[in-house]
Amino acid sequence: GIEFDYSAVHCVNVLKNAGYDVVLINNNPETDSTDFDTADRLYFEPLTPEDVLSILAMEQPVGVVTAFGGQTAIRLARVIEEAGYPLLGSDADSIDLAEDRERFDALLESCGISRPLGCTVNTLDEAKAAVAQLGFPVLVRPSYVLGGQNMNIAFDESDVAAFMQTILAGGIDNPVLIDQYIKGTEIEVDAICDGTDILIPGIMEHIERAGVHSGDSIAVYPPYNLSDKFLRRICEVSEKLALALGTKGLVNIQYLIYNDELYVIEVNPRASRTIPYISKVTNVPMVDLAAHVMLGERLKDLGCGTGLCSVPPYYAVKVPVFSFEKLSDANTILGPEMKSTGEVLGIGKDVSEALFKGLTAAGTHPASPDESAGVLLSVAEYDYPEIISLARRFHDLHCSLYATEGTAETIARLGIPVRTVAGIRESDHIFDLLNSGKIQVIVYTGALLDDTVQDYIALHRHALGLGIPCLTSLDTAGALADIMLSRYTERNTELVDLNNMRKERQRLRFVKMQASGNDYILVDCRKHPVTCPESLCVRLCEQHFGAGAEGMVLIETSDRADARMVLFNRDGTEGGTGGNAIRCVAKYLCDQLAD
């Protein structure tokens, strides 16, 4: 995909500038790296041991780089090294140390680092014995997995049997991994290590809890819900792991926070999908630095600091993009197996603005709280405790709630008004609701193994044709509710220039005044103009995290009067009249003249 293509192209440029002839092997024609003028020579061949080794035999390279081609490339590292070709960056043993369960567990034990309990199995009987020891739910996955393929969460023995049958049917060279599934907050770290020092440009927090593939999760930078204690702990553990693995170049580490404890999920000694995203928002050229490190240079000699980089004055979110409109029979429920085909970047002053931009760009258009939005809820029994709080949030936004029988009963017990709709098998009631335009959002979590998944596929396909977002994670639905509450729209969000991003937050002086019961925030712009006042107004007028007000007033210079007043309503729209605001501005100007 484009994320690894970005890394490959940047690496090629660094190596060419260092004076090397660069040969690129790529099996994907839809990328910049397969342009004829990117590398000195291009082989468009399958990334299999036979094809790659035949090319290496002809080219006789002084070094081979596998770290920028995703999981497909590093799976070839052992074969390449055993054939006598030196790997640049982390060697095959470092990669195997991160992938081999027993070796990795021993490494974590020696470093005093926690991880969810797990074991390796080769047969169904061994899997049943492992589950009896670990307890449900568990995560079942092949080792050296590509894109989370055949990775699933099992809630009972029938799930384990079905998942193991699927994995074993494909034939495996490595054991199957079975881990405890802990539904905590997932954290992701991208770092550069030169064997001595480590540089951490950014730590990301996922909106969706563990159980959704990191490629399908919404990642927020900087983390919005972490204490300083955990930030320090994450940096310490990341440095320990990178050095213990002998990392030379990029490393991606995924963590889990649950019950005030930090767990390591996995470590990938390679470029990740978030590298372009973190590089852009932090202004740290991660691939370029990693390529220099692979050539033997030190981070300190490259003019870089070490440890955690300073945080920019923005929030940035990575939102996945899917291509389900092209795949009519696809199971679109999000889980451990990756299903997204791309991603977009949203940047804003706060998390809500960044999320609004990201979700809108990805094709999910949040309804305004002033609109009469309808929300359809249908969740599995194990999600009943959480659906109550989510339903309350949508109800507080004046949304009309519709739910299938079991979900509706759970919501109604709390006194929240909800209309019960028949399931897809019982009638066409849901499809009639969708066609009537009464539903703007669907939230669905349900069974993945029985034939009810076909009901969801039919529901999602119909909603997709009508442009109705269908969310299969309660965390994503909660983020959507937050955006609706924030009142951000396409008219009141700031356009951020990636090439001219602010390096620190600007200080803004303002006064808050009231007249006849109306309170306003006054910003004197006669010497210091404000960019995108619409977005600033939404942020400042918010009662919980802003100053709280009914509107914002800009005081600007005027050729015909002492000053010019521009009034904005709480939602960032420009106000037409404001008699009480004029009184506040007049008093402010009078005080300024008196001073």
XYZ file of C-alpha atoms in Angstrom, residues 27-554:
528
model
C 5.239 -6.775 -6.856
C 2.737 -3.886 -6.772
C 2.383 -1.820 -9.974
C 0.142 0.838 -8.390
C 2.914 2.607 -6.478
C 5.427 5.425 -6.903
C 8.264 3.023 -6.142
C 7.496 1.142 -9.361
C 8.005 4.278 -11.437
C 10.898 3.706 -13.827
C 12.910 6.668 -12.519
C 12.644 5.997 -8.756
C 15.399 3.388 -8.394
C 18.358 2.717 -10.701
C 16.838 -0.640 -11.613
C 13.359 -2.017 -10.966
C 12.247 -5.655 -10.854
C 8.518 -6.137 -10.976
C 8.410 -9.697 -9.640
C 6.606 -11.717 -6.933
C 8.135 -11.355 -3.482
C 8.861 -15.056 -3.043
C 12.189 -16.669 -2.021
C 12.747 -18.174 -5.474
C 12.221 -14.925 -7.394
C 14.079 -12.683 -4.950
C 17.104 -14.979 -4.648
C 17.448 -15.244 -8.418
C 17.549 -11.434 -8.669
C 20.092 -11.186 -5.843
C 22.281 -13.809 -7.550
C 22.407 -11.637 -10.647
C 22.814 -8.248 -8.902
C 25.227 -9.355 -6.125
C 24.315 -6.459 -3.766
C 26.538 -5.190 -0.946
C 23.451 -5.078 1.268
C 19.714 -5.800 1.243
C 16.992 -3.716 2.927
C 13.759 -5.480 3.949
C 12.527 -3.105 6.676
C 10.422 -0.849 4.427
C 8.259 -3.405 2.656
C 5.947 -4.419 5.466
C 5.483 -7.971 6.738
C 5.846 -9.419 3.223
C 9.445 -8.208 3.002
C 10.735 -9.137 6.464
C 9.428 -12.685 6.042
C 12.198 -13.051 3.449
C 14.942 -11.805 5.801
C 16.054 -15.258 7.020
C 16.187 -16.680 3.487
C 18.230 -13.719 2.223
C 20.689 -13.851 5.112
C 21.164 -17.613 4.855
C 21.945 -17.163 1.154
C 24.928 -15.024 2.159
C 23.612 -11.509 1.497
C 24.050 -9.004 4.364
C 20.912 -7.296 5.669
C 21.088 -3.576 6.350
C 19.439 -2.664 9.638
C 17.999 -5.267 12.000
C 19.252 -8.759 11.151
C 17.142 -11.885 10.690
C 17.770 -13.028 14.258
C 16.352 -9.746 15.622
C 13.263 -10.177 13.472
C 12.853 -13.799 14.570
C 13.310 -12.782 18.215
C 10.291 -10.474 17.894
C 8.165 -13.124 16.124
C 9.130 -16.320 17.987
C 6.790 -16.644 20.967
C 9.099 -18.535 23.310
C 12.152 -16.363 22.598
C 10.119 -13.143 22.860
C 8.526 -14.214 26.151
C 11.980 -14.991 27.547
C 13.179 -11.543 26.437
C 10.241 -9.805 28.138
C 10.821 -11.834 31.293
C 14.464 -10.793 31.424
C 13.468 -7.121 30.971
C 10.661 -7.265 33.539
C 7.999 -6.333 30.963
C 4.424 -7.680 31.092
C 2.432 -9.130 28.202
C -0.905 -10.967 27.962
C -0.462 -14.641 28.793
C -0.227 -16.923 25.786
C 1.279 -20.033 24.277
C 1.988 -21.735 20.943
C 0.066 -24.726 19.582
C 0.159 -26.917 16.485
C -3.058 -28.934 16.758
C -6.671 -28.470 17.793
C -6.178 -30.612 20.914
C -3.268 -28.438 21.984
C -5.433 -25.365 21.359
C -8.217 -26.701 23.590
C -5.715 -27.415 26.364
C -4.277 -23.896 26.036
C -7.714 -22.280 26.238
C -8.563 -24.331 29.323
C -5.484 -22.827 30.966
C -5.891 -19.232 29.719
C -9.672 -18.854 29.909
C -11.991 -17.041 27.462
C -11.868 -14.814 25.496
C -8.657 -15.591 23.598
C -6.961 -14.290 20.463
C -6.159 -17.003 17.913
C -3.659 -16.153 15.166
C -0.941 -17.643 12.968
C 2.621 -16.474 13.646
C 4.347 -14.275 11.040
C 0.840 -13.099 10.189
C 0.314 -10.704 7.277
C -2.351 -8.026 7.778
C -3.929 -9.952 10.626
C -4.987 -12.692 8.205
C -6.947 -15.475 9.954
C -6.618 -13.663 13.297
C -9.799 -13.880 15.380
C -11.175 -13.474 18.905
C -12.728 -16.666 20.307
C -15.407 -16.439 22.993
C -16.142 -20.175 23.356
C -14.857 -23.625 22.300
C -16.816 -23.652 19.051
C -15.051 -20.445 18.026
C -11.649 -22.013 18.755
C -12.469 -25.126 16.721
C -13.654 -23.100 13.727
C -10.678 -20.725 13.764
C -8.117 -23.535 14.167
C -9.708 -25.459 11.319
C -9.346 -22.426 9.033
C -5.704 -21.839 9.989
C -4.633 -25.489 9.768
C -6.422 -25.989 6.436
C -4.032 -23.513 4.802
C -0.950 -25.378 6.012
C 1.422 -23.712 8.483
C 5.196 -23.642 8.835
C 5.104 -21.946 12.248
C 2.979 -22.564 15.358
C -0.409 -20.934 16.009
C -0.416 -18.315 18.768
C -3.158 -18.248 21.409
C -3.209 -15.242 23.753
C -5.452 -13.873 26.441
C -7.706 -11.220 24.932
C -7.732 -8.099 27.106
C -10.062 -5.307 25.999
C -7.942 -2.357 27.085
C -6.648 0.886 25.563
C -4.213 0.255 22.706
C -1.107 2.424 22.350
C 1.252 2.471 19.365
C 4.842 3.737 19.238
C 7.071 4.365 16.214
C 10.753 4.793 17.070
C 14.246 4.833 15.546
C 17.114 2.985 17.251
C 20.790 2.939 16.291
C 21.782 0.205 18.735
C 22.760 2.730 21.424
C 20.192 5.532 21.428
C 16.494 5.690 20.623
C 14.383 8.524 19.202
C 10.590 8.432 19.729
C 8.896 11.009 17.445
C 5.403 10.110 18.592
C 3.134 7.988 20.772
C -0.363 7.291 19.427
C -3.535 6.256 21.246
C -6.207 4.243 19.434
C -9.859 5.219 19.682
C -10.903 1.564 19.394
C -9.829 -0.727 22.202
C -7.682 -3.794 21.557
C -9.321 -6.326 19.248
C -9.479 -4.108 16.153
C -6.457 -4.365 13.847
C -4.171 -1.340 14.183
C -4.569 -0.683 10.441
C -8.355 -0.374 10.930
C -8.186 1.705 14.122
C -8.390 5.473 14.464
C -5.048 6.573 15.928
C -4.717 9.888 17.772
C -1.454 11.795 18.200
C -0.515 12.933 20.781
C -2.303 10.534 23.174
C -5.293 12.316 24.682
C -5.981 10.131 27.694
C -2.579 9.114 29.122
C -0.978 10.237 32.365
C 2.650 11.369 32.582
C 3.337 8.164 34.491
C 2.351 5.998 31.537
C 4.160 8.218 29.026
C 7.390 7.789 30.988
C 6.787 4.051 31.353
C 6.126 3.652 27.622
C 9.354 5.479 26.746
C 11.365 3.369 29.198
C 9.934 0.068 27.953
C 10.327 1.085 24.288
C 14.016 1.827 24.826
C 14.549 -1.485 26.644
C 12.839 -3.473 23.890
C 14.567 -1.735 20.983
C 18.022 -2.231 22.513
C 17.338 -5.812 23.629
C 16.203 -6.730 20.098
C 19.325 -5.210 18.591
C 17.221 -2.886 16.434
C 19.045 -0.858 13.773
C 16.466 1.411 12.159
C 12.708 1.602 12.633
C 10.693 -0.311 15.189
C 6.921 -0.319 15.812
C 5.671 -1.361 19.266
C 2.042 -1.922 20.237
C 0.993 -1.705 23.880
C -2.132 -2.355 25.899
C -3.186 -0.512 29.051
C -5.617 -2.356 31.289
C -6.336 -1.933 35.020
C -3.457 0.543 35.383
C -0.949 -1.956 33.953
C 1.113 -1.702 30.750
C 1.329 -4.787 28.517
C 3.273 -5.363 25.307
C 1.164 -6.802 22.470
C 3.802 -7.084 19.757
C 6.991 -5.569 18.357
C 7.661 -5.127 14.636
C 11.311 -4.311 13.750
C 10.270 -2.583 10.526
C 8.405 0.408 9.124
C 4.709 0.543 10.024
C 1.679 2.056 8.292
C 1.811 5.054 10.618
C 5.329 6.164 9.608
C 4.191 8.698 6.935
C 1.529 10.044 9.298
C 3.905 10.566 12.245
C 6.649 11.953 9.975
C 4.316 14.632 8.584
C 2.803 15.826 11.854
C 6.066 15.835 13.856
C 8.314 17.099 11.037
C 10.755 14.245 11.817
C 11.893 12.472 8.588
C 11.761 9.015 10.152
C 12.580 6.933 7.068
C 15.496 9.176 6.078
C 16.993 8.964 9.575
C 16.423 5.200 9.757
C 18.110 4.680 6.376
C 21.181 6.611 7.575
C 21.225 4.489 10.750
C 21.146 1.332 8.603
C 24.257 2.599 6.847
C 26.035 2.742 10.202
C 25.503 6.366 11.250
C 24.513 7.376 14.796
C 21.448 9.412 15.703
C 23.571 11.934 17.598
C 25.838 12.386 14.551
C 22.728 13.062 12.443
C 21.877 16.058 14.636
C 18.947 14.314 16.354
C 18.066 14.321 19.987
C 17.052 11.174 21.806
C 14.051 10.145 23.852
C 10.540 11.524 23.261
C 10.220 14.445 20.846
C 8.360 17.607 21.834
C 4.639 17.662 21.091
C 3.366 19.996 18.323
C 0.420 22.359 19.022
C -2.008 20.161 17.061
C -3.917 16.943 17.438
C -3.664 14.610 14.445
C -5.745 11.517 13.711
C -5.236 8.681 11.265
C -8.622 7.427 10.053
C -8.862 4.236 7.949
C -10.571 4.198 4.553
C -12.393 1.115 3.264
C -13.434 -0.046 -0.194
C -16.527 -2.000 0.754
C -18.590 -0.428 -2.039
C -16.468 -2.517 -4.442
C -16.871 -5.767 -2.462
C -20.540 -6.678 -2.252
C -20.168 -9.887 -0.209
C -17.442 -8.783 2.233
C -17.843 -9.199 5.987
C -17.170 -5.613 7.061
C -17.257 -6.120 10.837
C -13.992 -4.780 12.244
C -11.775 -7.188 14.163
C -8.175 -8.435 14.371
C -7.994 -9.027 10.599
C -7.217 -5.870 8.634
C -9.831 -4.705 6.104
C -8.966 -1.070 5.322
C -7.351 -0.140 2.002
C -5.991 3.304 2.905
C -6.084 6.114 5.410
C -6.586 9.857 5.721
C -5.082 12.454 8.035
C -7.076 14.955 10.090
C -5.388 17.817 11.976
C -7.050 20.212 14.418
C -6.604 22.272 17.575
C -8.320 19.574 19.634
C -9.238 15.915 19.256
C -12.822 16.620 18.172
C -11.806 18.943 15.319
C -9.155 16.510 14.089
C -11.620 13.604 14.286
C -14.278 15.571 12.433
C -11.858 16.260 9.590
C -10.614 12.678 9.477
C -14.022 11.006 9.523
C -15.433 13.463 6.977
C -12.493 12.864 4.628
C -12.939 9.100 5.061
C -16.577 9.351 3.986
C -18.395 9.375 7.348
C -20.325 12.632 7.677
C -21.430 13.305 11.278
C -24.924 14.719 11.676
C -25.252 18.142 13.260
C -26.793 18.125 16.776
C -29.358 20.585 15.453
C -30.580 17.996 12.968
C -33.095 15.323 13.893
C -30.722 12.371 13.507
C -31.891 8.779 13.805
C -29.588 6.084 15.220
C -30.176 2.347 14.766
C -28.578 0.164 17.473
C -28.151 -3.621 17.353
C -25.452 -5.171 19.527
C -24.365 -8.561 20.853
C -25.268 -9.546 24.417
C -21.724 -9.000 25.710
C -22.016 -5.342 24.632
C -25.287 -4.675 26.519
C -23.552 -3.012 29.531
C -21.797 -0.505 27.247
C -24.666 0.245 24.884
C -26.560 1.977 27.705
C -24.046 4.829 28.068
C -23.755 5.194 24.297
C -27.547 5.353 23.930
C -27.673 8.015 26.661
C -25.154 10.159 24.761
C -27.132 9.967 21.520
C -30.343 10.708 23.432
C -28.743 13.801 24.972
C -27.953 14.913 21.408
C -31.713 14.746 20.674
C -31.295 11.743 18.365
C -34.209 9.363 17.754
C -33.166 5.870 18.869
C -34.199 2.646 17.136
C -33.012 -0.786 18.275
C -33.568 -4.492 17.739
C -35.467 -6.351 20.467
C -32.722 -7.359 22.950
C -30.851 -4.069 22.590
C -34.061 -2.045 22.928
C -35.037 -3.841 26.147
C -31.621 -3.071 27.668
C -31.838 0.625 26.743
C -35.448 0.996 27.879
C -34.623 -0.280 31.382
C -32.771 2.988 31.982
C -35.775 5.057 30.921
C -34.295 6.152 27.587
C -36.976 6.368 24.882
C -36.288 3.849 22.122
C -38.370 2.301 19.339
C -38.125 -1.454 18.866
C -37.646 -2.700 15.306
C -37.924 -6.268 14.060
C -34.768 -8.110 13.043
C -33.850 -8.570 9.399
C -35.085 -12.168 9.414
C -38.452 -11.302 10.892
C -39.418 -8.535 8.450
C -38.220 -5.734 6.180
C -38.835 -3.161 8.929
C -35.160 -2.098 9.130
C -34.829 -1.700 5.365
C -38.022 0.364 5.293
C -36.557 2.648 7.999
C -33.361 3.095 6.010
C -35.279 3.885 2.830
C -37.475 6.419 4.647
C -34.461 8.559 5.565
C -35.135 8.301 9.310
C -31.767 6.637 10.042
C -28.479 8.547 9.763
C -26.186 6.195 11.737
C -26.106 2.426 12.316
C -24.216 0.843 15.239
C -23.924 -2.941 14.963
C -21.906 -5.565 16.816
C -22.881 -9.189 16.425
C -21.967 -12.805 15.845
C -19.227 -13.593 13.358
C -19.493 -17.364 13.001
C -23.154 -18.249 12.639
C -25.315 -17.393 9.649
C -26.482 -14.105 11.194
C -23.372 -12.511 9.730
C -25.122 -12.718 6.360
C -27.883 -10.547 7.811
C -25.327 -7.902 8.681
C -23.706 -8.077 5.237
C -27.112 -7.432 3.658
C -27.775 -4.567 6.096
C -24.389 -2.963 5.481
C -24.711 -3.294 1.711
C -28.107 -1.552 1.766
C -26.835 1.215 4.101
C -23.780 1.732 1.908
C -25.969 2.398 -1.102
C -27.844 5.057 0.885
C -24.673 6.684 2.272
C -25.453 5.719 5.885
C -22.359 4.996 8.035
C -22.444 1.538 9.620
C -20.158 1.333 12.673
C -19.126 -2.012 14.178
C -17.132 -0.639 17.136
C -18.792 1.043 20.106
C -15.653 3.145 20.575
C -15.954 4.548 17.046
C -19.627 5.278 17.682
C -18.666 7.101 20.895
C -16.168 9.224 18.954
C -18.915 10.081 16.457
C -21.161 11.218 19.326
C -18.345 13.433 20.650
C -17.970 15.064 17.229
C -21.704 15.757 17.002
C -21.559 17.366 20.448
C -18.543 19.510 19.481
C -20.592 21.359 16.806
C -17.759 21.267 14.254
C -18.780 21.491 10.595
C -16.952 21.925 7.309
C -17.560 25.683 7.632
C -15.919 26.217 11.025
C -12.785 24.051 10.927
C -9.321 25.448 10.310
C -7.389 24.614 7.147
C -3.927 23.500 8.297
C -1.032 23.838 5.851
C 1.242 20.812 6.332
C 4.178 22.777 4.931
C 3.743 25.688 7.353
C 2.546 24.160 10.618
C 2.978 26.103 13.835
C 5.717 24.711 16.063
C 4.105 25.863 19.306
C 0.754 27.105 20.538
C 0.076 30.807 20.090
C -0.864 32.919 23.101
C -4.171 34.720 22.664
C -5.365 37.510 24.941
C -9.111 37.884 25.303
C -11.687 39.266 27.720
C -15.063 37.851 28.634
C -17.917 40.324 29.153
C -21.672 40.197 29.573
C -24.466 42.609 28.833
C -28.125 42.103 29.782
C -27.539 38.396 30.416
C -25.564 37.632 27.244
C -21.878 36.772 27.649
C -19.289 37.154 24.898
C -15.597 36.541 24.394
C -13.876 39.628 22.960
C -10.646 39.243 20.979
C -8.787 42.424 20.022
C -7.414 41.736 16.510
C -6.267 45.255 15.669
C -2.599 44.311 16.128
C -2.726 40.505 16.131
C -5.069 39.031 13.476
C -6.718 35.655 14.097
C -6.723 32.886 11.484
C -9.940 30.872 11.135
C -12.016 32.633 13.811
C -14.879 30.183 13.146
C -12.868 27.263 14.550
C -11.511 29.356 17.409
C -15.054 30.409 18.341
C -16.266 26.797 18.636
C -13.305 25.969 20.867
C -13.514 29.033 23.165
C -17.297 29.012 23.583
C -17.338 25.358 24.697
C -18.327 25.297 28.363
C -16.278 22.343 29.635
C -12.925 22.821 27.893
C -13.180 26.451 26.709
C -14.088 29.716 28.348
C -17.821 29.235 27.816
C -19.877 31.924 26.110
C -22.806 32.560 23.773
C -20.544 33.922 21.066
C -17.219 35.481 20.149
C -16.529 39.025 18.929
C -13.513 40.125 16.895
